[in-house]
Amino acid sequence: MRLNQHEIDVIKAAAAEIFGKEAEVRLFGSRLDDTAKGGDIDLMVELDEAVEHPARLSAWLSVKVMRATQGRKVDVILAAPNLEELPIHRIARDQGVILVHE
């Protein structure tokens, strides 16, 4: 996994602030490949309850992490009972690594 402890801590703190401690955050995509270089940070936040304004919340998390990681691009997808399940959600669950789960 190509995230340092500072980046992991930033993601955990921002996700807890925005979504609460019950949110499960997974890292997926190119950052899981230790041999790769560069690439954005792909995160999926999974929630047990319906969420209002998912685009706004995703953008908020993305910006908070981006600012704390010197402008590194961050893509965030949300999974919640009221949101459509897409193939990317399955990929994130199958291949991703949980960063936050409390």
XYZ file of N, CA, C and O in Angstrom:
408
model
N 0.863 -1.174 0.000
C 0.000 0.000 0.000
C 0.901 1.225 0.000
O 1.793 1.345 0.831
N 0.661 2.110 -0.939
C 1.491 3.299 -1.060
C 0.837 4.529 -0.428
O 0.546 5.516 -1.072
N 0.613 4.435 0.870
C 0.190 5.573 1.684
C 1.087 5.587 2.907
O 1.361 4.534 3.482
N 1.538 6.775 3.301
C 2.318 6.839 4.529
C 1.375 7.017 5.721
O 0.162 7.219 5.551
N 1.921 6.937 6.918
C 1.085 7.010 8.117
C 0.354 8.344 8.225
O -0.795 8.389 8.650
N 1.005 9.425 7.813
C 0.347 10.741 7.847
C -0.897 10.744 6.960
O -1.957 11.222 7.361
N -0.781 10.204 5.756
C -1.918 10.163 4.836
C -3.042 9.299 5.392
O -4.223 9.670 5.298
N -2.703 8.166 5.979
C -3.716 7.301 6.587
C -4.417 8.027 7.731
O -5.644 8.001 7.839
N -3.637 8.707 8.575
C -4.214 9.457 9.697
C -5.143 10.565 9.222
O -6.205 10.796 9.796
N -4.747 11.255 8.157
C -5.575 12.325 7.587
C -6.898 11.762 7.083
O -7.968 12.328 7.335
N -6.831 10.654 6.372
C -8.046 10.029 5.831
C -8.970 9.604 6.968
O -10.170 9.873 6.944
N -8.411 8.953 7.990
C -9.220 8.503 9.131
C -9.895 9.676 9.828
O -11.086 9.628 10.136
N -9.142 10.731 10.098
C -9.691 11.889 10.806
C -10.762 12.588 9.981
O -11.826 12.960 10.502
N -10.513 12.780 8.692
C -11.483 13.470 7.835
C -12.755 12.649 7.681
O -13.863 13.191 7.739
N -12.621 11.343 7.497
C -13.801 10.483 7.353
C -14.627 10.480 8.632
O -15.863 10.546 8.583
N -13.973 10.415 9.778
C -14.697 10.430 11.055
C -15.417 11.752 11.257
O -16.551 11.781 11.733
N -14.775 12.847 10.877
C -15.389 14.172 11.013
C -16.628 14.313 10.137
O -17.655 14.827 10.565
N -16.539 13.835 8.924
C -17.624 14.028 7.948
C -18.728 12.985 8.095
O -19.912 13.315 8.035
N -18.344 11.717 8.284
C -19.310 10.626 8.252
C -19.555 9.961 9.602
O -20.462 9.153 9.733
N -18.738 10.252 10.583
C -18.849 9.608 11.875
C -17.921 8.412 11.950
O -17.431 7.904 10.943
N -17.676 7.960 13.173
C -16.717 6.868 13.388
C -17.200 5.522 12.862
O -16.423 4.591 12.702
N -18.496 5.402 12.586
C -19.023 4.124 12.099
C -18.771 3.895 10.612
O -18.985 2.803 10.102
N -18.287 4.895 9.906
C -18.025 4.759 8.469
C -16.853 3.815 8.228
O -15.874 3.813 8.963
N -16.976 2.998 7.194
C -15.899 2.098 6.793
C -15.260 2.685 5.538
O -15.952 2.972 4.566
N -13.955 2.874 5.578
C -13.242 3.488 4.457
C -12.270 2.473 3.874
O -11.478 1.879 4.597
N -12.354 2.291 2.567
C -11.455 1.365 1.869
C -10.605 2.131 0.867
O -11.103 2.982 0.143
N -9.353 1.769 0.826
C -8.459 2.228 -0.223
C -8.488 1.173 -1.318
O -8.400 -0.028 -1.025
N -8.612 1.602 -2.565
C -8.568 0.659 -3.680
C -7.857 1.326 -4.848
O -7.482 2.491 -4.775
N -7.617 0.590 -5.887
C -6.986 1.154 -7.074
C -5.466 1.077 -7.038
O -4.875 0.261 -6.330
N -4.833 1.962 -7.788
C -3.387 1.889 -8.026
C -2.541 2.064 -6.769
O -1.409 1.582 -6.717
N -3.058 2.708 -5.746
C -2.284 2.913 -4.517
C -2.034 1.602 -3.755
O -1.207 1.563 -2.852
N -2.713 0.539 -4.120
C -2.469 -0.758 -3.485
C -1.284 -1.494 -4.115
O -0.784 -2.459 -3.549
N -0.844 -1.028 -5.268
C 0.267 -1.662 -5.984
C 1.580 -1.017 -5.540
O 1.882 0.117 -5.920
N 2.355 -1.748 -4.742
C 3.611 -1.215 -4.212
C 4.658 -0.965 -5.290
O 5.611 -0.221 -5.056
N 4.501 -1.565 -6.452
C 5.495 -1.399 -7.512
C 5.180 -0.226 -8.431
O 6.023 0.184 -9.215
N 3.971 0.328 -8.331
C 3.562 1.433 -9.200
C 4.126 2.756 -8.681
O 4.610 2.856 -7.559
N 4.044 3.767 -9.501
C 4.468 5.117 -9.126
C 3.296 6.059 -9.363
O 2.506 5.874 -10.280
N 3.197 7.092 -8.524
C 2.162 8.115 -8.712
C 0.766 7.568 -8.529
O 0.545 6.584 -7.827
N -0.172 8.223 -9.163
C -1.564 7.804 -9.095
C -2.337 8.533 -8.021
O -1.774 9.068 -7.073
N -3.633 8.560 -8.205
C -4.494 9.234 -7.237
C -4.823 8.292 -6.085
O -4.451 7.129 -6.088
N -5.512 8.829 -5.096
C -5.968 8.035 -3.951
C -7.447 7.746 -4.177
O -8.257 8.672 -4.270
N -7.792 6.479 -4.308
C -9.177 6.062 -4.523
C -9.734 5.516 -3.216
O -9.185 4.568 -2.653
N -10.831 6.121 -2.746
C -11.448 5.726 -1.488
C -12.920 5.406 -1.694
O -13.604 6.077 -2.475
N -13.393 4.391 -0.983
C -14.824 4.135 -0.904
C -15.218 4.217 0.566
O -14.606 3.577 1.414
N -16.236 5.028 0.835
C -16.781 5.148 2.186
C -18.107 4.417 2.193
O -19.002 4.726 1.401
N -18.226 3.441 3.080
C -19.449 2.643 3.168
C -20.178 2.979 4.464
O -19.594 2.971 5.544
N -21.463 3.300 4.316
C -22.287 3.723 5.444
C -23.474 2.798 5.599
O -24.014 2.289 4.607
N -23.915 2.596 6.842
C -25.064 1.733 7.116
C -26.397 2.458 6.964
O -27.432 1.815 6.854
N -26.358 3.781 6.982
C -27.581 4.572 6.905
C -27.614 5.392 5.630
O -26.570 5.681 5.032
N -28.825 5.775 5.226
C -29.001 6.613 4.047
C -28.243 7.921 4.230
O -28.063 8.406 5.352
N -27.791 8.471 3.127
C -27.018 9.711 3.165
C -27.676 10.752 2.259
O -28.129 10.434 1.161
N -27.760 11.966 2.781
C -28.253 13.074 1.966
C -27.050 13.796 1.370
O -26.002 13.872 2.000
N -27.205 14.308 0.182
C -26.172 15.098 -0.497
C -24.864 14.317 -0.669
O -23.798 14.771 -0.259
N -24.914 13.133 -1.275
C -23.705 12.313 -1.401
C -22.587 12.998 -2.191
O -21.418 12.852 -1.832
N -22.920 13.728 -3.227
C -21.880 14.386 -4.026
C -21.146 15.426 -3.188
O -19.913 15.539 -3.250
N -21.879 16.174 -2.404
C -21.275 17.201 -1.550
C -20.350 16.559 -0.512
O -19.229 17.028 -0.288
N -20.808 15.477 0.115
C -19.995 14.814 1.131
C -18.737 14.180 0.532
O -17.654 14.256 1.120
N -18.879 13.578 -0.638
C -17.715 12.997 -1.319
C -16.688 14.075 -1.649
O -15.480 13.891 -1.432
N -17.172 15.180 -2.163
C -16.274 16.287 -2.517
C -15.595 16.858 -1.280
O -14.406 17.193 -1.306
N -16.320 16.961 -0.195
C -15.772 17.505 1.049
C -14.609 16.626 1.536
O -13.537 17.123 1.882
N -14.819 15.308 1.560
C -13.745 14.411 1.977
C -12.563 14.510 1.015
O -11.409 14.595 1.445
N -12.839 14.525 -0.261
C -11.779 14.616 -1.258
C -10.928 15.863 -1.048
O -9.694 15.801 -1.026
N -11.562 16.996 -0.852
C -10.836 18.259 -0.675
C -10.029 18.257 0.621
O -8.875 18.694 0.641
N -10.609 17.769 1.700
C -9.894 17.736 2.987
C -8.620 16.895 2.875
O -7.560 17.296 3.347
N -8.732 15.735 2.249
C -7.565 14.867 2.106
C -6.571 15.478 1.120
O -5.358 15.482 1.348
N -7.065 16.038 0.032
C -6.213 16.646 -0.980
C -5.374 17.783 -0.382
O -4.169 17.864 -0.620
N -6.000 18.622 0.411
C -5.278 19.744 1.022
C -4.199 19.268 1.983
O -3.145 19.883 2.081
N -4.453 18.194 2.679
C -3.501 17.691 3.670
C -2.395 16.839 3.047
O -1.421 16.509 3.720
N -2.539 16.491 1.782
C -1.542 15.652 1.118
C -0.902 16.383 -0.066
O -0.597 15.777 -1.085
N -0.712 17.669 0.083
C -0.034 18.501 -0.920
C -0.649 18.409 -2.316
O 0.058 18.340 -3.317
N -1.965 18.388 -2.370
C -2.662 18.445 -3.641
C -2.804 17.133 -4.382
O -3.235 17.128 -5.539
N -2.481 16.023 -3.730
C -2.648 14.724 -4.389
C -4.129 14.527 -4.724
O -4.993 14.767 -3.901
N -4.425 14.081 -5.933
C -5.806 13.879 -6.362
C -6.445 12.740 -5.565
O -5.836 11.690 -5.383
N -7.676 12.976 -5.106
C -8.402 11.996 -4.298
C -9.782 11.788 -4.897
O -10.535 12.748 -5.069
N -10.102 10.541 -5.227
C -11.434 10.186 -5.721
C -12.165 9.448 -4.604
O -11.616 8.532 -4.000
N -13.417 9.858 -4.361
C -14.215 9.262 -3.292
C -15.539 8.789 -3.858
O -16.232 9.537 -4.545
N -15.885 7.536 -3.566
C -17.222 7.034 -3.878
C -17.889 6.657 -2.562
O -17.212 6.295 -1.607
N -19.193 6.777 -2.536
C -19.963 6.424 -1.344
C -20.835 5.215 -1.635
O -21.372 5.073 -2.736
N -20.994 4.378 -0.619
C -21.928 3.260 -0.671
C -22.846 3.399 0.540
O -22.378 3.495 1.669
N -24.137 3.468 0.268
C -25.141 3.616 1.332
C -26.432 2.977 0.838
O -26.628 2.812 -0.373
N -27.340 2.632 1.770
C -28.579 1.952 1.377
C -29.412 2.705 0.334
O -30.113 2.074 -0.458
N -29.336 4.030 0.319
C -30.165 4.791 -0.613
C -29.447 5.142 -1.913
O -30.003 5.844 -2.758
N -28.245 4.641 -2.110
C -27.485 4.962 -3.316
C -27.394 3.752 -4.232
O -27.332 2.608 -3.769
N -27.372 4.022 -5.527
C -27.294 2.955 -6.515
C -25.967 2.203 -6.384
O -24.904 2.815 -6.232
N -26.029 0.899 -6.438
C -24.843 0.045 -6.394
C -24.289 -0.080 -7.810
O -24.993 -0.493 -8.732
N -23.033 0.286 -7.990
C -22.384 0.257 -9.294
C -21.250 -0.763 -9.285
O -20.780 -1.172 -8.217
N -20.778 -1.175 -10.460
C -19.672 -2.134 -10.508
C -18.427 -1.662 -9.736
O -17.719 -2.484 -9.159
N -18.168 -0.370 -9.692
C -17.004 0.147 -8.976
C -17.090 -0.163 -7.475
O -16.071 -0.374 -6.822
N -18.288 -0.218 -6.930
C -18.456 -0.566 -5.518
C -17.987 -2.007 -5.251
O -17.328 -2.285 -4.251
N -18.337 -2.899 -6.158
C -17.940 -4.303 -6.028
C -16.420 -4.438 -6.137
O -15.795 -5.183 -5.371
N -15.827 -3.703 -7.053
C -14.371 -3.737 -7.212
C -13.694 -3.244 -5.938
O -12.747 -3.853 -5.448
N -14.194 -2.143 -5.379
C -13.610 -1.585 -4.152
C -13.724 -2.573 -2.991
O -12.786 -2.724 -2.202
N -14.867 -3.245 -2.884
C -15.052 -4.234 -1.799
C -14.141 -5.447 -1.977
O -13.571 -5.961 -1.022
N -14.048 -5.922 -3.226
C -13.280 -7.138 -3.499
C -11.768 -6.916 -3.430
O -11.031 -7.782 -2.962
N -11.306 -5.757 -3.891
C -9.872 -5.525 -4.015
C -9.329 -4.524 -3.001
O -8.116 -4.428 -2.827
N -10.208 -3.793 -2.341
C -9.771 -2.729 -1.446
C -9.302 -3.207 -0.089
O -9.528 -4.355 0.306
N -8.639 -2.306 0.610
C -8.128 -2.542 1.963
C -8.835 -1.567 2.899
O -8.865 -0.357 2.645
N -9.394 -2.088 3.968
C -10.104 -1.240 4.932
C -9.093 -0.395 5.704
O -8.151 -0.915 6.289
N -9.307 0.915 5.689
C -8.469 1.835 6.465
C -9.123 2.207 7.776
O -8.448 2.412 8.772
N -10.449 2.330 7.755
C -11.179 2.753 8.958
C -12.357 1.821 9.151
O -13.145 1.639 8.235
N -12.456 1.245 10.313
C -13.641 0.460 10.652
C -13.729 0.400 12.166
O -12.886 -0.194 12.800
N -14.709 1.095 12.702
C -14.877 1.125 14.164
C -16.289 0.780 14.523
O -17.167 0.842 13.754
